[in-house]
Coordinates of C-alpha atoms and ligand atoms in Angstrom, one line a residue:
M1322 CA 0.0 0.0 0.0
A1323 CA 2.8 2.4 0.9
Q1324 CA 4.6 4.3 -1.8
R1325 CA 8.4 4.7 -1.8
T1326 CA 10.4 7.9 -1.5
S1327 CA 10.7 8.5 -5.2
D1328 CA 6.9 8.3 -5.8
N1329 CA 6.1 11.5 -3.8
A1330 CA 9.2 12.8 -2.0
I1331 CA 7.6 16.2 -1.1
G1332 CA 4.4 14.6 0.2
V1333 CA 6.2 12.2 2.5
R1334 CA 8.5 15.0 3.8
R1335 CA 5.3 16.5 5.3
L1336 CA 4.8 13.5 7.6
G1337 CA 6.9 13.2 10.8
F1338 CA 7.2 10.3 13.1
G1339 CA 6.6 10.8 16.8
V1340 CA 9.0 8.8 19.0
S1341 CA 7.0 9.4 22.1
G1342 CA 4.3 7.9 24.3
P1343 CA 4.5 4.1 24.2
H1344 CA 7.9 4.3 22.5
G1345 CA 9.3 5.4 25.9
T1346 CA 7.8 2.5 27.8
P1347 CA 8.1 -1.3 28.1
L1348 CA 4.7 -1.5 26.2
V1349 CA 6.8 -1.3 23.0
H1350 CA 10.0 -3.3 22.6
P1351 CA 13.0 -1.1 21.6
S1352 CA 13.4 -3.2 18.5
L1353 CA 9.9 -2.3 17.3
T1354 CA 10.7 1.4 17.8
A1355 CA 13.9 1.0 15.8
D1356 CA 12.2 -1.0 13.0
L1357 CA 9.5 1.8 12.7
I1358 CA 12.3 4.4 12.5
Y1359 CA 14.1 2.5 9.8
R1360 CA 10.9 2.0 8.0
A1361 CA 10.2 5.7 8.2
V1362 CA 13.6 6.7 6.8
D1363 CA 13.2 4.1 4.1
R1364 CA 9.9 5.6 3.0
G1365 CA 11.4 9.1 2.9
V1366 CA 10.2 10.5 6.2
R1367 CA 12.8 13.0 7.5
L1368 CA 11.2 14.5 10.6
F1369 CA 11.4 12.7 14.0
D1370 CA 10.0 14.3 17.1
T1371 CA 10.8 13.2 20.6
G1372 CA 11.4 14.7 24.1
P1373 CA 13.1 14.1 27.4
S1374 CA 9.7 13.7 29.2
Y1375 CA 8.8 10.6 27.1
G1376 CA 9.8 7.7 29.3
A1377 CA 12.4 9.7 31.3
G1378 CA 14.6 10.0 28.2
E1379 CA 14.0 6.5 27.0
A1380 CA 12.3 7.7 23.7
E1381 CA 15.3 10.0 23.0
R1382 CA 17.7 7.1 23.7
R1383 CA 15.8 4.8 21.3
L1384 CA 15.8 7.5 18.5
G1385 CA 19.5 8.3 19.0
E1386 CA 20.4 4.6 18.9
A1387 CA 18.4 4.0 15.7
M1388 CA 19.8 7.1 14.0
R1389 CA 23.4 6.0 14.8
R1390 CA 22.8 2.7 13.0
L1391 CA 21.6 4.4 9.8
P1392 CA 23.9 5.6 7.0
R1393 CA 24.3 9.4 6.6
H1394 CA 20.9 11.0 6.4
D1395 CA 19.4 14.4 6.4
C1396 CA 16.8 14.0 9.1
I1397 CA 15.4 16.7 11.3
I1398 CA 15.5 15.7 14.9
S1399 CA 13.1 17.6 17.0
T1400 CA 13.2 17.4 20.8
K1401 CA 11.9 19.5 23.7
V1402 CA 12.7 21.2 26.8
G1403 CA 10.9 22.3 30.0
L1404 CA 9.2 19.0 30.9
S1405 CA 10.9 15.9 32.1
S1406 CA 9.7 12.8 33.9
S1407 CA 11.3 10.9 36.8
G1408 CA 10.3 7.6 35.3
L1409 CA 7.4 7.1 37.6
A1410 CA 5.1 9.1 35.4
R1411 CA 5.8 12.2 37.6
R1412 CA 6.2 15.2 35.3
I1413 CA 8.7 17.9 36.3
R1414 CA 8.5 21.4 34.8
D1415 CA 11.6 23.5 34.6
F1416 CA 12.1 26.4 32.2
S1417 CA 14.8 28.0 34.3
P1418 CA 18.1 28.8 32.5
E1419 CA 20.0 26.2 34.4
G1420 CA 17.2 23.6 33.9
V1421 CA 17.1 24.3 30.2
R1422 CA 20.9 24.0 29.8
K1423 CA 21.0 20.8 31.7
S1424 CA 18.1 19.4 29.7
V1425 CA 19.7 20.2 26.4
E1426 CA 22.9 18.6 27.5
G1427 CA 21.0 15.5 28.5
S1428 CA 19.1 15.4 25.2
L1429 CA 22.3 15.7 23.1
K1430 CA 23.9 12.9 25.1
R1431 CA 20.9 10.6 24.8
L1432 CA 20.5 11.3 21.1
G1433 CA 24.2 11.0 20.5
M1434 CA 24.2 14.2 18.5
K1435 CA 26.3 17.4 18.4
R1436 CA 23.3 19.6 17.6
I1437 CA 19.5 19.6 18.0
E1438 CA 17.8 20.7 14.8
W1439 CA 14.6 21.8 16.4
L1440 CA 14.3 22.5 20.1
L1441 CA 10.7 23.1 21.2
L1442 CA 9.6 24.6 24.5
H1443 CA 7.3 21.8 25.8
G1444 CA 4.0 23.5 26.8
P1445 CA 5.2 26.5 28.7
A1446 CA 2.7 28.9 30.3
P1447 CA 3.0 32.4 28.6
S1448 CA 4.6 33.7 31.8
E1449 CA 7.3 31.1 31.6
I1450 CA 8.6 32.5 28.3
T1451 CA 10.9 35.0 30.1
D1452 CA 13.7 37.2 28.9
D1453 CA 16.1 35.0 30.9
L1454 CA 14.8 31.9 29.1
L1455 CA 15.1 33.6 25.7
K1456 CA 18.7 34.7 26.5
T1457 CA 19.6 31.1 27.5
L1458 CA 18.2 29.8 24.2
T1459 CA 20.0 32.4 22.1
D1460 CA 23.2 31.5 23.9
L1461 CA 22.6 27.8 23.1
K1462 CA 22.0 28.7 19.5
R1463 CA 25.2 30.7 19.3
K1464 CA 27.1 27.8 20.8
G1465 CA 25.7 25.6 18.1
D1466 CA 23.8 23.2 20.4
I1467 CA 20.5 24.0 18.7
A1468 CA 19.6 25.2 15.2
V1469 CA 15.9 26.3 15.3
L1470 CA 13.8 27.3 18.2
G1471 CA 10.2 26.2 18.5
I1472 CA 7.3 25.7 20.8
A1473 CA 4.8 22.8 21.4
G1474 CA 1.6 24.2 22.8
R1475 CA -2.1 24.6 22.3
G1476 CA -3.2 28.0 23.7
P1477 CA -2.1 31.5 24.4
E1478 CA 1.5 30.4 24.9
L1479 CA 1.7 30.1 21.1
E1480 CA 0.9 33.8 20.8
A1481 CA 3.4 34.7 23.5
A1482 CA 6.1 32.8 21.6
L1483 CA 5.0 34.5 18.4
A1484 CA 5.3 37.9 19.9
T1485 CA 9.0 37.4 20.7
G1486 CA 9.8 36.9 17.0
Q1487 CA 12.3 34.2 18.0
F1488 CA 10.4 31.0 17.2
G1489 CA 10.4 29.3 13.8
V1490 CA 8.4 26.2 14.5
F1491 CA 5.0 26.0 16.1
M1492 CA 3.8 22.5 17.0
A1493 CA 0.1 22.5 17.9
P1494 CA -3.1 20.4 17.5
V1495 CA -4.4 20.6 13.9
H1496 CA -7.7 18.7 13.2
A1497 CA -11.2 19.4 11.9
A1498 CA -12.7 19.6 15.4
L1499 CA -10.6 22.6 16.5
K1500 CA -12.5 25.7 17.7
P1501 CA -12.6 28.6 15.2
Y1502 CA -10.4 30.7 17.6
D1503 CA -7.7 28.0 17.6
L1504 CA -7.9 27.9 13.8
A1505 CA -7.6 31.7 13.6
R1506 CA -4.5 31.6 15.9
L1507 CA -2.9 29.0 13.6
A1508 CA -3.7 31.2 10.6
R1509 CA -2.1 34.2 12.3
I1510 CA 1.1 32.2 13.1
R1511 CA 1.2 30.8 9.6
A1512 CA 0.9 34.3 8.1
T1513 CA 4.2 35.3 9.7
G1514 CA 6.0 32.6 7.7
A1515 CA 6.6 30.3 10.7
E1516 CA 6.3 26.6 10.3
I1517 CA 3.1 24.9 11.6
V1518 CA 3.6 21.3 12.7
G1519 CA 0.3 19.6 13.4
I1520 CA -0.2 17.1 16.2
E1521 CA -3.3 15.2 17.3
A1522 CA -4.2 15.2 13.6
L1523 CA -5.9 11.8 13.9
A1524 CA -8.1 12.8 16.8
P1525 CA -11.4 12.8 14.8
A1526 CA -10.6 9.3 13.7
L1527 CA -9.8 7.8 17.1
P1528 CA -12.1 6.6 19.9
R1529 CA -11.9 8.6 23.0
F1530 CA -11.5 5.5 25.2
P1531 CA -10.0 2.8 23.0
A1532 CA -10.0 -0.9 23.8
P1533 CA -6.4 -1.6 24.9
V1534 CA -5.7 -4.1 22.1
T1535 CA -2.5 -2.5 20.8
P1536 CA 0.4 -0.8 22.7
G1537 CA -0.7 2.5 21.1
A1538 CA -4.3 2.1 22.1
T1539 CA -3.2 1.0 25.6
W1540 CA -1.1 4.1 25.9
R1541 CA -3.9 6.4 24.8
L1542 CA -6.4 4.7 27.1
A1543 CA -4.0 5.2 30.1
R1544 CA -3.6 8.8 29.1
A1545 CA -7.3 9.4 28.8
L1546 CA -8.0 7.7 32.2
A1547 CA -5.3 9.9 33.8
G1548 CA -7.1 13.0 32.5
R1549 CA -4.3 13.9 30.1
F1550 CA -6.4 13.5 27.1
G1551 CA -5.5 16.2 24.6
A1552 CA -8.3 16.2 22.0
H1553 CA -11.8 14.8 21.7
A1554 CA -13.3 15.3 18.3
P1555 CA -16.9 14.1 17.7
T1556 CA -16.9 14.5 13.9
P1557 CA -16.1 11.0 12.5
M1558 CA -13.4 10.9 9.8
T1559 CA -11.0 8.3 8.6
P1560 CA -7.3 8.6 9.5
E1561 CA -6.6 9.3 5.8
E1562 CA -9.2 12.1 5.7
C1563 CA -7.7 13.6 8.9
L1564 CA -4.2 13.8 7.5
V1565 CA -5.4 15.3 4.2
W1566 CA -7.5 17.8 6.2
A1567 CA -4.6 18.8 8.5
L1568 CA -2.2 19.3 5.6
G1569 CA -4.8 21.1 3.5
E1570 CA -7.6 23.1 5.1
G1571 CA -5.9 22.9 8.5
G1572 CA -2.9 24.8 7.2
A1573 CA -0.2 22.5 8.7
H1574 CA 3.1 22.5 6.8
R1575 CA 3.8 19.1 8.4
V1576 CA 2.1 16.6 10.7
V1577 CA 3.7 14.4 13.3
V1578 CA 2.0 11.1 14.0
T1579 CA 3.0 8.3 16.2
T1580 CA 2.1 4.6 15.8
T1581 CA 3.2 1.3 17.1
R1582 CA 1.9 -0.6 14.0
P1583 CA 3.8 -0.8 10.7
E1584 CA 0.5 -1.1 8.8
H1585 CA -0.7 2.1 10.4
F1586 CA 2.6 3.8 9.5
D1587 CA 2.3 2.7 5.9
A1588 CA -1.3 3.9 5.7
N1589 CA -0.2 7.3 7.0
V1590 CA 2.5 7.5 4.3
Y1591 CA 0.0 6.5 1.7
A1592 CA -2.4 9.2 2.9
V1593 CA 0.1 12.0 2.5
T1594 CA 1.4 10.7 -0.8
T1595 CA -1.8 9.6 -2.5
P1596 CA -3.2 11.7 -5.4
S1597 CA -5.9 13.1 -3.1
T1598 CA -3.2 15.2 -1.6
G1599 CA -3.5 17.3 -4.8
R1600 CA -5.8 19.3 -2.4
L1601 CA -2.8 20.1 -0.2
I1602 CA -1.4 23.5 0.2
G1603 CA 2.3 24.1 -0.4
G1604 CA 4.8 23.6 2.3
P1605 CA 7.3 26.3 3.3
S1606 CA 10.3 26.8 1.1
S1607 CA 12.5 25.4 3.9
L1608 CA 10.7 22.0 3.6
S1609 CA 13.5 19.4 3.5
Ligands
NAP942 N1 -0.4 15.2 21.9 C1 0.5 16.0 22.6 O1 0.2 16.5 23.7 C2 1.9 16.2 21.9 C3 2.6 17.2 22.5 C4 3.9 17.5 21.9 C5 4.3 16.7 20.8 N2 3.5 15.7 20.3 C6 4.0 14.9 19.2 O2 3.0 14.6 18.4 C7 3.1 13.2 18.1 C8 1.7 12.7 17.8 O3 1.0 12.5 19.0 P1 -0.6 12.7 19.1 O4 -0.9 12.8 20.6 O5 -0.9 13.8 18.3 O6 -1.1 11.4 18.6 P2 -1.5 10.9 17.1 O7 -0.2 10.7 16.4 O8 -2.5 11.9 16.5 O9 -2.2 9.6 17.4 C9 -1.6 8.5 17.9 C10 -2.5 7.3 17.9 O10 -3.0 7.1 16.6 C11 -3.0 5.7 16.3 N3 -2.7 5.7 14.8 C12 -1.7 6.1 14.1 N4 -1.9 5.9 12.8 C13 -3.1 5.3 12.7 C14 -3.9 4.9 11.6 N5 -3.4 5.0 10.3 N6 -5.1 4.3 11.8 C15 -5.5 4.2 13.0 N7 -4.9 4.6 14.1 C16 -3.6 5.2 14.0 C17 -1.8 5.1 17.1 O11 -2.1 3.9 17.6 P3 -1.4 2.6 17.0 O12 -0.1 2.5 17.7 O13 -2.3 1.4 17.4 O14 -1.2 2.8 15.5 C18 -1.8 6.1 18.3 O15 -2.5 5.6 19.4 C19 3.7 12.6 19.3 O16 4.3 11.4 18.9 C20 4.7 13.7 19.6 O17 5.9 13.5 18.9 C21 2.3 15.4 20.9

């Protein structure tokens, strides 16, 4: 079902793979995470998103390990800062200059890389985007530890980041059940030339409380029961329709999707490379 890189290289560049959630836990064997990463690179996917809070660094370690085993590649590795976990599902917030420096150092080590292509603030409150934080991030950029600064959020923190003029990547929910003011915010961000990376794109296609029949569904059920459910979208759509919508009407330049199932991964590649993506808007000129 899936098409290979050469069939639609631009389309597939708009799909990112999320090495997160179950990929940081024993629900998924590290070899399955690695196989999905190899599969993604083989299909032409070049964006991989992870973060130190996913499994207390385990997801970053898995991504770094898999990348080291691949021949030279031009992948964008996106990781985050500001949230970490102790391994017991306890989340720790720290956007202090010292905390940020320490977190970046840890991410570089776990990923086995000299530079982080995209460093995203992980869900800061608007008040946490301080001058001290921005100065620290600028210093890290100057030092060469990070290339592009971004934010992963879902509310006014996105506007706060936009107002600083220092953020190039905005990772946020993009799906057909978003409220008009969320869509308007995305349109304002997009109009500045920043890159919109859609998450929760499949929300309208997924049950709110899934039966725990796959590691991915088990993870989502646990998250929903813990009250950490991000999106609930009542409009039923197929996963393919969701991806086409996010990259078309939704205005996302790219979407990041996670899965624990190779057949789901291939279906997602197919969705972004199929002729129906003729409806897609163009990506930013930086799309690589
Ligand atoms: N949500 C957030 O709060 C957040 C915040 C920051 C960054 N991110 C990034 O965004 C990525 C995506 O996370 P998300 O929360 O937005 O979840 P999502 O990728 O929209 O959905 C993930 C779920 O969809 C299922 N799935 C994937 N492809 C499918 C298909 N073709 N058909 C049916 N089911 C499919 C997966 O289950 P199976 O394993 O069974 O396929 C998984 O449970 C993360 O990996 C992370 O990198 C998310």
